[in-house]
CSV table of C-alpha atoms in Angstrom, one decimal:
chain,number,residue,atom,x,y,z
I,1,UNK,CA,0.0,0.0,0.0
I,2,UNK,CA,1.2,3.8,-0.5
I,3,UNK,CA,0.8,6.2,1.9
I,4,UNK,CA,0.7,10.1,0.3
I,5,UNK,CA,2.0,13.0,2.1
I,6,UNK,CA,1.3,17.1,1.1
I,7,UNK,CA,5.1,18.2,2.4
I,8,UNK,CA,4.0,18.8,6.2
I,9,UNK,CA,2.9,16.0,8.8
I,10,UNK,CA,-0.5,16.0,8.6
I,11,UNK,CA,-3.2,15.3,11.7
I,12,UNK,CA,-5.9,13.0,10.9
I,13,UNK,CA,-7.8,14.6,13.6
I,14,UNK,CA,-8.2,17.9,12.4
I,15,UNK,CA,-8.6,17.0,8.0
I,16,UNK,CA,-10.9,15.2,7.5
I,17,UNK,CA,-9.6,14.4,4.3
I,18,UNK,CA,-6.9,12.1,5.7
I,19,UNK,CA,-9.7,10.1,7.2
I,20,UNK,CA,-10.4,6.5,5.7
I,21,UNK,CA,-14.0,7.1,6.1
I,22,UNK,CA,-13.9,10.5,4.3
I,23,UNK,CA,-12.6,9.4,0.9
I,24,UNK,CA,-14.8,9.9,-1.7
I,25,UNK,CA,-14.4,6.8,-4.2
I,26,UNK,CA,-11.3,4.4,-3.3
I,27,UNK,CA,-8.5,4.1,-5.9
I,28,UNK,CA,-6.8,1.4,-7.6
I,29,UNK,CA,-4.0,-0.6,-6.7
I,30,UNK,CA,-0.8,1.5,-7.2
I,31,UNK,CA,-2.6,4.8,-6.5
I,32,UNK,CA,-1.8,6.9,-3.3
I,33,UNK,CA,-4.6,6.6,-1.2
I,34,UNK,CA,-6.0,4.2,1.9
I,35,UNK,CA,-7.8,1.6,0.4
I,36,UNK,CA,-7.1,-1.1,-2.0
I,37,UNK,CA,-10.0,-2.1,-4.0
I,38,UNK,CA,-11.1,-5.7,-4.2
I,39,UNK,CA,-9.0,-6.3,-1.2
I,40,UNK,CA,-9.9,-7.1,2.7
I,41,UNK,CA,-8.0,-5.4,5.4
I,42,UNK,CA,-9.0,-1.8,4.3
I,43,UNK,CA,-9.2,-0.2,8.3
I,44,UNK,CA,-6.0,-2.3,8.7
I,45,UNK,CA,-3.9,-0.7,6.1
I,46,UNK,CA,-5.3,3.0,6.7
I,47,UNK,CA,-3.8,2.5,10.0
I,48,UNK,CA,-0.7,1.5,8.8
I,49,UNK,CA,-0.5,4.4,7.0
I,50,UNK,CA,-1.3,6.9,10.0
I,51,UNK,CA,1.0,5.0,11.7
I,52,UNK,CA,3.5,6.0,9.8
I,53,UNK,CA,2.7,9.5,9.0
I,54,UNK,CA,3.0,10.3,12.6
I,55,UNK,CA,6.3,8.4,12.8
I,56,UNK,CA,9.4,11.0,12.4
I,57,UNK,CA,11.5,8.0,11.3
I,58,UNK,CA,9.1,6.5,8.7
I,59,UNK,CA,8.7,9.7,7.3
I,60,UNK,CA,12.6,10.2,6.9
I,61,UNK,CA,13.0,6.9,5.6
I,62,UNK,CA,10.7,7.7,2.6
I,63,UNK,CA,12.5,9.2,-0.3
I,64,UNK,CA,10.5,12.2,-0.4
I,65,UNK,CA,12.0,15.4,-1.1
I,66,UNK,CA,12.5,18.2,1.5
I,67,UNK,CA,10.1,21.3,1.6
I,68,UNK,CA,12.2,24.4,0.2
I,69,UNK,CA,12.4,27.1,2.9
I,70,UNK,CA,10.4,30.4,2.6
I,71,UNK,CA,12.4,33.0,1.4
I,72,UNK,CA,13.9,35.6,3.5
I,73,UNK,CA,12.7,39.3,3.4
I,74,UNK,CA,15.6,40.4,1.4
I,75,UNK,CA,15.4,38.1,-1.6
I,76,UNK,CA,16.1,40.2,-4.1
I,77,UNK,CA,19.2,40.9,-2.9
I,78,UNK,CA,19.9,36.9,-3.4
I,79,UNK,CA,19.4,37.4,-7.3
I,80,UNK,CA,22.4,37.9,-9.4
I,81,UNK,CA,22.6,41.7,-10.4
I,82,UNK,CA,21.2,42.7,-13.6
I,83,UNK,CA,23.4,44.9,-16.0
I,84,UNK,CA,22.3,48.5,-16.4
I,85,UNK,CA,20.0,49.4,-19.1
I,86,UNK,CA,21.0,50.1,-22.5
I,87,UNK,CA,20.3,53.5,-24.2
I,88,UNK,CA,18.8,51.9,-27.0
I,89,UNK,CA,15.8,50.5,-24.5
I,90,UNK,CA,14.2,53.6,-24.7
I,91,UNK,CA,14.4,54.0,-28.7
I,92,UNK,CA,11.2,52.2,-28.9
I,93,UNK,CA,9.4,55.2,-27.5
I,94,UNK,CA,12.3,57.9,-28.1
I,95,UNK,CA,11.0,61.2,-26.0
I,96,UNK,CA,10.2,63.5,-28.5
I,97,UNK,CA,9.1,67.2,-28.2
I,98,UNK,CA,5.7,67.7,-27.8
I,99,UNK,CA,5.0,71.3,-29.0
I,100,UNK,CA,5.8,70.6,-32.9
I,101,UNK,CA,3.4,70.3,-35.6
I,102,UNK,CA,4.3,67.7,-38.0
I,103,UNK,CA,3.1,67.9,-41.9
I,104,UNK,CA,4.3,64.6,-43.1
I,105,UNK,CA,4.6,64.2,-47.4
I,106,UNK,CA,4.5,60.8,-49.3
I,107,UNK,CA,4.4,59.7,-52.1
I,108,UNK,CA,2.9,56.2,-53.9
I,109,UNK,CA,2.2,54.9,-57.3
I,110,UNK,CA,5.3,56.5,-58.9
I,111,UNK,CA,8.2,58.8,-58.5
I,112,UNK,CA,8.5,62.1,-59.6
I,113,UNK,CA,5.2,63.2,-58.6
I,114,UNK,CA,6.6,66.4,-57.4
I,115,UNK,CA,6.2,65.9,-53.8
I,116,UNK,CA,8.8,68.3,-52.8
I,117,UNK,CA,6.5,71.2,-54.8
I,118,UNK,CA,3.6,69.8,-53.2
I,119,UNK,CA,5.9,70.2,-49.5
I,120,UNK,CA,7.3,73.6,-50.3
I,121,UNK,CA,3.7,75.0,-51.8
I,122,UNK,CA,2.0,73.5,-48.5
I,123,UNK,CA,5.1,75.5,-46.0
I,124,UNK,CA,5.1,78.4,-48.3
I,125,UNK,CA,0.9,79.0,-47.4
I,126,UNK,CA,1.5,78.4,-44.0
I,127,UNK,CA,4.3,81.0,-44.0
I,128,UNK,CA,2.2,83.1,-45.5
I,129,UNK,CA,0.1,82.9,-42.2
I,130,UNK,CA,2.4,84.0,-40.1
I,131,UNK,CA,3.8,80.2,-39.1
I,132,UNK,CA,7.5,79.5,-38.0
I,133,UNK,CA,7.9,77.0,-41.0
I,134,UNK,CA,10.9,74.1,-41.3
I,135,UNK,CA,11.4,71.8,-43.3
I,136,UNK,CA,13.4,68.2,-43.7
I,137,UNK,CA,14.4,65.8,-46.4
I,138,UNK,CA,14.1,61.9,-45.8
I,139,UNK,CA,16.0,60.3,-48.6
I,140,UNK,CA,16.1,56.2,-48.6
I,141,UNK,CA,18.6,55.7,-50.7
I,142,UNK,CA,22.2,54.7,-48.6
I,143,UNK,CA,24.7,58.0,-49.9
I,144,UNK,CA,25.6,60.0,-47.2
I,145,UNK,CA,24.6,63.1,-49.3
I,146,UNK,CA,24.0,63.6,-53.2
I,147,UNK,CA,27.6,65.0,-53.5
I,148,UNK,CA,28.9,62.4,-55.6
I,149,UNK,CA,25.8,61.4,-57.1
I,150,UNK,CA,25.0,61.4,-61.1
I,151,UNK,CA,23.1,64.8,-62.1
I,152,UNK,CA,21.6,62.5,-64.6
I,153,UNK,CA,19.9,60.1,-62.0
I,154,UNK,CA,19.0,62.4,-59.7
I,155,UNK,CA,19.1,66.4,-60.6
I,156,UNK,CA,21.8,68.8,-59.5
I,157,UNK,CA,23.2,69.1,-56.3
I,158,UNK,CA,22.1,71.7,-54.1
I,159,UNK,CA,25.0,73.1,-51.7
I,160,UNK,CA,23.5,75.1,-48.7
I,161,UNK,CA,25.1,77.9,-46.7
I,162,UNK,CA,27.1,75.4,-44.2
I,163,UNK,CA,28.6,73.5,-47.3
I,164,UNK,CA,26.2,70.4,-47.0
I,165,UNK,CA,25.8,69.2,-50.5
I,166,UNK,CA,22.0,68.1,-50.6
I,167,UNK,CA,19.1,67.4,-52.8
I,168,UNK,CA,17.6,70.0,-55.0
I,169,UNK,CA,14.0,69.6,-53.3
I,170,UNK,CA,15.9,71.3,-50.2
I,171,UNK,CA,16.5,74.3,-52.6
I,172,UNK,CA,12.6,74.3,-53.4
I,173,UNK,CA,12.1,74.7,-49.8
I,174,UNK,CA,14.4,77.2,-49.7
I,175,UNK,CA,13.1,79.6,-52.6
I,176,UNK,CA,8.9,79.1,-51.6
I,177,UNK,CA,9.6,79.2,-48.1
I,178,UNK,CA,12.4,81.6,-47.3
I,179,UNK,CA,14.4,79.4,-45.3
I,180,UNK,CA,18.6,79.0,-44.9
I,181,UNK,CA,18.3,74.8,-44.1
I,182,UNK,CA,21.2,73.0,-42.6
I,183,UNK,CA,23.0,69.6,-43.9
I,184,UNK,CA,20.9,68.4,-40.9
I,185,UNK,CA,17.5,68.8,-42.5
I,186,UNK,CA,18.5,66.5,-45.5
I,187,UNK,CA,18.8,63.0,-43.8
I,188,UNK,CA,19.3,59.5,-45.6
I,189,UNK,CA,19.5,56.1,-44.8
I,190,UNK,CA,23.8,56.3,-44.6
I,191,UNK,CA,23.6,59.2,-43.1
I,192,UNK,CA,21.2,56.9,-40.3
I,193,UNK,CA,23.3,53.6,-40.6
I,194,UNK,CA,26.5,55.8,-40.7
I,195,UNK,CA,25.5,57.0,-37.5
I,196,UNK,CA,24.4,53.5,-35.5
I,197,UNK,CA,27.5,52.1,-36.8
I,198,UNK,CA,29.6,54.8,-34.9
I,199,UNK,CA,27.6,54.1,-31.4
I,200,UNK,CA,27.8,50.8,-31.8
I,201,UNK,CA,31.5,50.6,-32.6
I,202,UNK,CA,31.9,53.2,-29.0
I,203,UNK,CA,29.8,50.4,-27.4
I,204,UNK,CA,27.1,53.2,-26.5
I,205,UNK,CA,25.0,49.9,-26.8
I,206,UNK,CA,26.3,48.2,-23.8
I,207,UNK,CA,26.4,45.0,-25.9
I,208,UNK,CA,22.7,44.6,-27.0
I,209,UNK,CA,22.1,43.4,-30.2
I,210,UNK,CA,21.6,46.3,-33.1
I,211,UNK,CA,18.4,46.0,-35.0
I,212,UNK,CA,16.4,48.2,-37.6
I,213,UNK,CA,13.6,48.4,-34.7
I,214,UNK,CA,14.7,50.3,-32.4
I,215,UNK,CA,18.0,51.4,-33.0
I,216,UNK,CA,17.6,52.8,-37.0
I,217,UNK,CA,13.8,53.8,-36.3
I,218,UNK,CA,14.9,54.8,-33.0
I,219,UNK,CA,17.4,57.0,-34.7
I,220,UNK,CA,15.5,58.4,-37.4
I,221,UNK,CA,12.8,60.1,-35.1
I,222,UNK,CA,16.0,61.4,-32.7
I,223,UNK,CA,17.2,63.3,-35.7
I,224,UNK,CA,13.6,64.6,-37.1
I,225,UNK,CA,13.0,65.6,-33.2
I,226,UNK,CA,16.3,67.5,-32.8
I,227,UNK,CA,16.3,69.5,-36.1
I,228,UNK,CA,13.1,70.1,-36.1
I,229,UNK,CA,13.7,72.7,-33.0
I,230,UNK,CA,16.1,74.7,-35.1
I,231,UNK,CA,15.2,78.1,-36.4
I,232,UNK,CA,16.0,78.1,-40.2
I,233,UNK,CA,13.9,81.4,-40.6
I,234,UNK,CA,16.1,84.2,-39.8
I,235,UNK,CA,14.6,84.4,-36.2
I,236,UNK,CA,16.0,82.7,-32.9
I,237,UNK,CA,12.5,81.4,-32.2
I,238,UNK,CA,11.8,77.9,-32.3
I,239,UNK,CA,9.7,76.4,-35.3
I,240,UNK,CA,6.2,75.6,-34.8
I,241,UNK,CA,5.9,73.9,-38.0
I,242,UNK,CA,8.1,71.0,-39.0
I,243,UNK,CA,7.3,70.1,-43.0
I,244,UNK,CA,8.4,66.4,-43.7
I,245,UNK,CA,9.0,65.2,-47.5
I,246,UNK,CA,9.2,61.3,-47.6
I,247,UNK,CA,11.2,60.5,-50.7
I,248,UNK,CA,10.7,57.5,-52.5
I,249,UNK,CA,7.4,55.4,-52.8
I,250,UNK,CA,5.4,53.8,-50.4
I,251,UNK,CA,5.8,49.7,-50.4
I,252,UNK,CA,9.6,50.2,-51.4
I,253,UNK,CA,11.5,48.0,-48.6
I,254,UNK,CA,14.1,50.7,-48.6
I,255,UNK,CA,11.8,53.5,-47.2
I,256,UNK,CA,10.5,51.2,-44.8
I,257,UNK,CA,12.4,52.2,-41.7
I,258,UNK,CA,11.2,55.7,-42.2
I,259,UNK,CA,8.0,55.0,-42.6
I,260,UNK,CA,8.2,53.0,-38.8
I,261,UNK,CA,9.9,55.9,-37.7
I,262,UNK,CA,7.0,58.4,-38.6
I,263,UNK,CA,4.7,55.8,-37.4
I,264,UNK,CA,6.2,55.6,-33.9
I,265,UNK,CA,6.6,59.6,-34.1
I,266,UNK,CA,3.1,60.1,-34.3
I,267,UNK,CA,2.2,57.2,-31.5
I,268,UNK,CA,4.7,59.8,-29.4
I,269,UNK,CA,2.9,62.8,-30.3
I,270,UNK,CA,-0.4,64.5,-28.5
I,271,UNK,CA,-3.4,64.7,-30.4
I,272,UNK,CA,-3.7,67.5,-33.2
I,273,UNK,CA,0.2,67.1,-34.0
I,274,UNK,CA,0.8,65.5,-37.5
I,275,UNK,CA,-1.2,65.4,-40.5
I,276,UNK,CA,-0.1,63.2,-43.6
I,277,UNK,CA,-0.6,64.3,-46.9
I,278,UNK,CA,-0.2,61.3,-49.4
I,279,UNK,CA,0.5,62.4,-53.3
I,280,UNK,CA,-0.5,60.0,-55.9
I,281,UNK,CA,-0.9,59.8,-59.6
I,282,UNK,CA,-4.9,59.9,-61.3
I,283,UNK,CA,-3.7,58.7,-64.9
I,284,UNK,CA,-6.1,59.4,-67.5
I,285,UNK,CA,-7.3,56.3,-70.0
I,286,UNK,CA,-10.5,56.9,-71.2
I,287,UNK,CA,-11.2,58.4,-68.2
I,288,UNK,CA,-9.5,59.3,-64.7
I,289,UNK,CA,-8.7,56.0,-63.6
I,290,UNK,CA,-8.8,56.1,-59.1
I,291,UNK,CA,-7.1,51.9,-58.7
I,292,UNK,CA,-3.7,53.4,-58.6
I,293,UNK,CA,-4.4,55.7,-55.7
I,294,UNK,CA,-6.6,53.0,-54.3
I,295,UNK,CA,-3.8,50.6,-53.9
I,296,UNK,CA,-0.9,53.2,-53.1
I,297,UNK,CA,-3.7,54.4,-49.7
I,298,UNK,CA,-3.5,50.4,-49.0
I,299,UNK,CA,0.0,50.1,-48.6
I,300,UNK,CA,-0.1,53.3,-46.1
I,301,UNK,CA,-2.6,51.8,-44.7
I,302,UNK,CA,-1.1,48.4,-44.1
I,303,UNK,CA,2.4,50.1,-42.4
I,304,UNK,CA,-0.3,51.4,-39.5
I,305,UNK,CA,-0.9,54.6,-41.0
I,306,UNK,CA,-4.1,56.6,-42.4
I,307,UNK,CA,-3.2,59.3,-44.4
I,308,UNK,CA,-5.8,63.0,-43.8
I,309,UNK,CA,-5.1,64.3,-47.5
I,310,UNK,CA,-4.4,62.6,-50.6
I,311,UNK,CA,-3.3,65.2,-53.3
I,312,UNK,CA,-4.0,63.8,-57.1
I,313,UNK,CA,-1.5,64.1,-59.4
I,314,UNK,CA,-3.5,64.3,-63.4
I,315,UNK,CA,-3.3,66.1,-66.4
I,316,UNK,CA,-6.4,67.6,-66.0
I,317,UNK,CA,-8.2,69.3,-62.4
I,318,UNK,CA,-9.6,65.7,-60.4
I,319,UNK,CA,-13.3,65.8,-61.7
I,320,UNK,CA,-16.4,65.2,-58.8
I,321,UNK,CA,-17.0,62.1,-59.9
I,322,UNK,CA,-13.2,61.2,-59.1
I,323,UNK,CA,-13.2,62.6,-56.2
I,324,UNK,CA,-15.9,61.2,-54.7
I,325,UNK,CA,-14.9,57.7,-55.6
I,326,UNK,CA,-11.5,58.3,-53.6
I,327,UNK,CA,-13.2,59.7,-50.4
I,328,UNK,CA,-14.9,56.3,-50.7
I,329,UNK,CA,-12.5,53.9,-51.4
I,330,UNK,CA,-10.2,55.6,-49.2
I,331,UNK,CA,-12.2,56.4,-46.0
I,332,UNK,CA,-11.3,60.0,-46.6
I,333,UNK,CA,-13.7,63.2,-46.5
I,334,UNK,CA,-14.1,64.5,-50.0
I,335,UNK,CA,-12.7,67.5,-48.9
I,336,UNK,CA,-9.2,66.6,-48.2
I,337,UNK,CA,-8.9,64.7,-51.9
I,338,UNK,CA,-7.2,67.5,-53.4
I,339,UNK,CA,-6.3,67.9,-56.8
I,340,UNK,CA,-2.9,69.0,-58.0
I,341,UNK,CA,-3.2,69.3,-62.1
I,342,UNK,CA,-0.5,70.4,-64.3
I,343,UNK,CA,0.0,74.2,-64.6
I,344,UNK,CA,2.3,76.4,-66.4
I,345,UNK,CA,5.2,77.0,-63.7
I,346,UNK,CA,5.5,75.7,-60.7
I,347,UNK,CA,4.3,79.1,-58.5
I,348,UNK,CA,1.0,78.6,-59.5
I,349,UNK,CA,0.9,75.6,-56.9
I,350,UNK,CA,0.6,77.4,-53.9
I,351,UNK,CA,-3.1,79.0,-55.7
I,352,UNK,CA,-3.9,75.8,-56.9
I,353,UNK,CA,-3.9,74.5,-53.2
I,354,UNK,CA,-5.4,77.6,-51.7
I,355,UNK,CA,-8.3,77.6,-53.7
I,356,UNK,CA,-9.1,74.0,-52.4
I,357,UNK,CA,-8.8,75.5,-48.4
I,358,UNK,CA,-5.5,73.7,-47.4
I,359,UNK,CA,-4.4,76.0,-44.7
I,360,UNK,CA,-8.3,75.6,-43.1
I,361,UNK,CA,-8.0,72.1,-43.3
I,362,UNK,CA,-5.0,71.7,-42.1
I,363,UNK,CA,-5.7,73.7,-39.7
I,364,UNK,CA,-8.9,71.7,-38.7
I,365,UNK,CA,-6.7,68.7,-38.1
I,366,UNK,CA,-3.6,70.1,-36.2
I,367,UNK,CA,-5.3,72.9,-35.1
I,368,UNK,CA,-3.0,76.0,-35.9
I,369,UNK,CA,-5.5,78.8,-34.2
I,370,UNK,CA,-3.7,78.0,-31.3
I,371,UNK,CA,-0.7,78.9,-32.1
I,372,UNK,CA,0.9,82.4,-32.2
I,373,UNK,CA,1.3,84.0,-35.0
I,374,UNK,CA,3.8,87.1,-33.7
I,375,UNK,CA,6.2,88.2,-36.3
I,376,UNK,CA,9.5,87.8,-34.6
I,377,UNK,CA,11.2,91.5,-33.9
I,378,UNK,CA,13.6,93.0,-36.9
I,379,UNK,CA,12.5,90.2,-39.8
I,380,UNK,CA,12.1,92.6,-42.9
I,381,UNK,CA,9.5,90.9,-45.4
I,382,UNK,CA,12.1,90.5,-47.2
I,383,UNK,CA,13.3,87.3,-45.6
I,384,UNK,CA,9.4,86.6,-43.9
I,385,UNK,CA,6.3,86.2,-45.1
I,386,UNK,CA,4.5,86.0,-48.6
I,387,UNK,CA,0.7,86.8,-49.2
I,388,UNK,CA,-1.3,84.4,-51.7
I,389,UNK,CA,-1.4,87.8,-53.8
I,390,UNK,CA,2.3,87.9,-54.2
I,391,UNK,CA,2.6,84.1,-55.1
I,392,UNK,CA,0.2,84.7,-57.6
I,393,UNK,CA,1.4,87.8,-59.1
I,394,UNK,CA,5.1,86.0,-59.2
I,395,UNK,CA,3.6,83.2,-60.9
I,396,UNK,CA,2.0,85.4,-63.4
I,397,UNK,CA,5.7,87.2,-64.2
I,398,UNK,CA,7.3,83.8,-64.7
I,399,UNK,CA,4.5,82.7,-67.4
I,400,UNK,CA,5.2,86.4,-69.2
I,401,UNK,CA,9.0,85.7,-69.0
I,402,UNK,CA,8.3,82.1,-70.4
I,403,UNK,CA,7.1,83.4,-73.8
I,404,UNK,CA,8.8,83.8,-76.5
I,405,UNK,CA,8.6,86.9,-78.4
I,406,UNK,CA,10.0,87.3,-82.5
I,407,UNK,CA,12.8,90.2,-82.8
């Protein structure tokens, strides 16, 4: 027969489990319990094995194992000591300031859908309200900078006032926005990796394993954060507006860690802080055709973000019909389905975007009422702000400049 025992001696007297009368069905030979079935001698053995449960010496001659002692009020101090955390522990949510405005620009469908105009038209407007405007560059491909790269891939270079050697949508930003950018505010992936490499060859790591997520995402929105605090205006004040170009196309695996990184910078953010205007391309067979821009808002919408404007890129201004169908298929207001159709020079943009209420909705989203609109002391207009008027009447001295006359 077996006898069972719970770790402590138990008293029959006081649990009446332990009592051979108080077992509910009786178990099987080679069970623990105090009967045998089919067999006589059932009080005789429960006995036996009370008998021995009150025996010290029984119970030290069964090979039971000892009870672990309770542990002692400092137990903690027992446990081997843990390394200190790494820096890069906190790049999954990087602190980030919580005052900016954010106005983020992508792009899907195609290249070259002039998402840098788009960027510099949308931070010229807000300008012309009276917003501290800056703007950044996010370039996927792995150069440092576009100093050594082919004008015939990828346009001129464009050198700023500290020397950095950068793309020419920086210069856009420049010219509509009035601005004197930094080699900061143009930042690309081997500019990113470049700059993980060097902390992890320092050991800033403290030995943890580099990955994309957190350390290159991580990065990314360190950089955006920081420059985006730096007056580029003229002024000492701080910008309220940060304007955001995504280069490349959405779904590329290259622009991928960006796209994270503006993911996890808008999880950071308060409410009302970033609005994401998404350019794509309404092609025109038989028809403005609205599956392109469908599918381009899909792959946004599958890297965990919804964009608030989708400008349209056509040859012709986006008809109702084509609007409507967008808003639709897109889940966004018809409103904020903008069109952006060809037009003589490139200043005409910022009137071609007015006249569709930008700045209001914009403003609706991020709300911009709140913020002050002061002029800061000794900026000359020169080097400030630019009414709608004066955007349009330049545009309208560029088209007279554009045509040819006979001699």
């Amino acid at each position: 027969s077996s006898c069972t025992r719970t770790g402590t001696h138990p008293d029959p007297s006081r649990d009446s489990s332990l009592r051979p009368s108080a077992m509910s069905a009786p178990q099987t030979e080679g069970g623990a319990g105090w009967r045998k079935r089919g067999t006589d001698g059932d009080e005789e053995i429960g006995g036996r094995c009370l008998k021995a449960l009150r025996s010290d010496v029984s119970v030290a001659s069964m090979a039971w194992p000892p009870m672990s002692p309770p542990p002692p009020d400092d137990f903690d101090l027992l446990l081997p000591k843990q390394p200190p955390p790494s820096p890069a522990s906190a790049l999954f949510r990087p602190p980030v300031e919580q005052g900016t405005k954010y106005v983020i620009v992508s792009g899907g469908v195609c290249s070259s859908l002039g998402k840098g105009v788009t960027t510099s038209s949308l931070g010229a407007l807000l300008r012309g309200h009276g917003f501290k405007v800056t703007a950044i560059k996010l370039d996927p491909y792995l150069n440092i900078d576009a100093g050594l790269m082919s004008p015939y891939e990828h346009g001129e270079v464009y050198v700023l006032d500290d020397g950095g050697e950068t793309d020419l949508d920086l210069g856009n930003y420049e010219r509509m926005m009035y601005l004197s950018l930094r080699r900061d505010n143009n930042l690309t992936t081997g500019k990113i990796y470049d700059s993980v490499i060097k902390k992890e060859r320092r050991g800033d790591y403290l030995g943890k394993t580099v990955q994309v997520i957190p350390h290159i995402t991580g990065s990314i929105t360190e950089w955006v954060d920081r420059v985006a605090q730096i007056p580029v205006d003229g002024s000492t004040l701080r910008p309220q507006i940060c304007m955001i170009e995504l280069g490349g196309t959405v779904g590329d695996i290259e622009s991928m860690p960006f796209i994270e990184a503006l993911r996890q910078l808008r999880f950071n953010l308060p409410e009302h802080s970033m609005a994401w205007c998404h350019c794509s391309y309404v092609p025109d067979m038989s028809g403005q055709k609205t599956k392109p821009t469908q599918h381009s808002v899909q792959a946004l919408l599958a890297a965990g973000l919804m964009p608030d404007f989708v400008v349209c890129r056509s040859a012709e201004p986006l008809k109702t019909e084509t609007r409507k169908k967008i808003a639709n298929q897109c889940n966004i207001p018809v409103a904020r389905i903008l069109s952006a159709h060809d037009v003589k020079n490139l200043f005409h943009v910022p009137e071609v975007l007015a006249a569709q209420h930008v700045v209001g909705l914009l403003n609706g989203i991020l709300q911009l009422d709140a913020l002050d609109v002061t002029p800061a002391r000794f900026m000359s207009r020169e080097t400030g702000f630019r009414s709608l008027n004066d955007w349009t009447a330049f545009a309208k001295q560029v088209d007279l400049a554009e045509e040819g006359h006979e001699v």
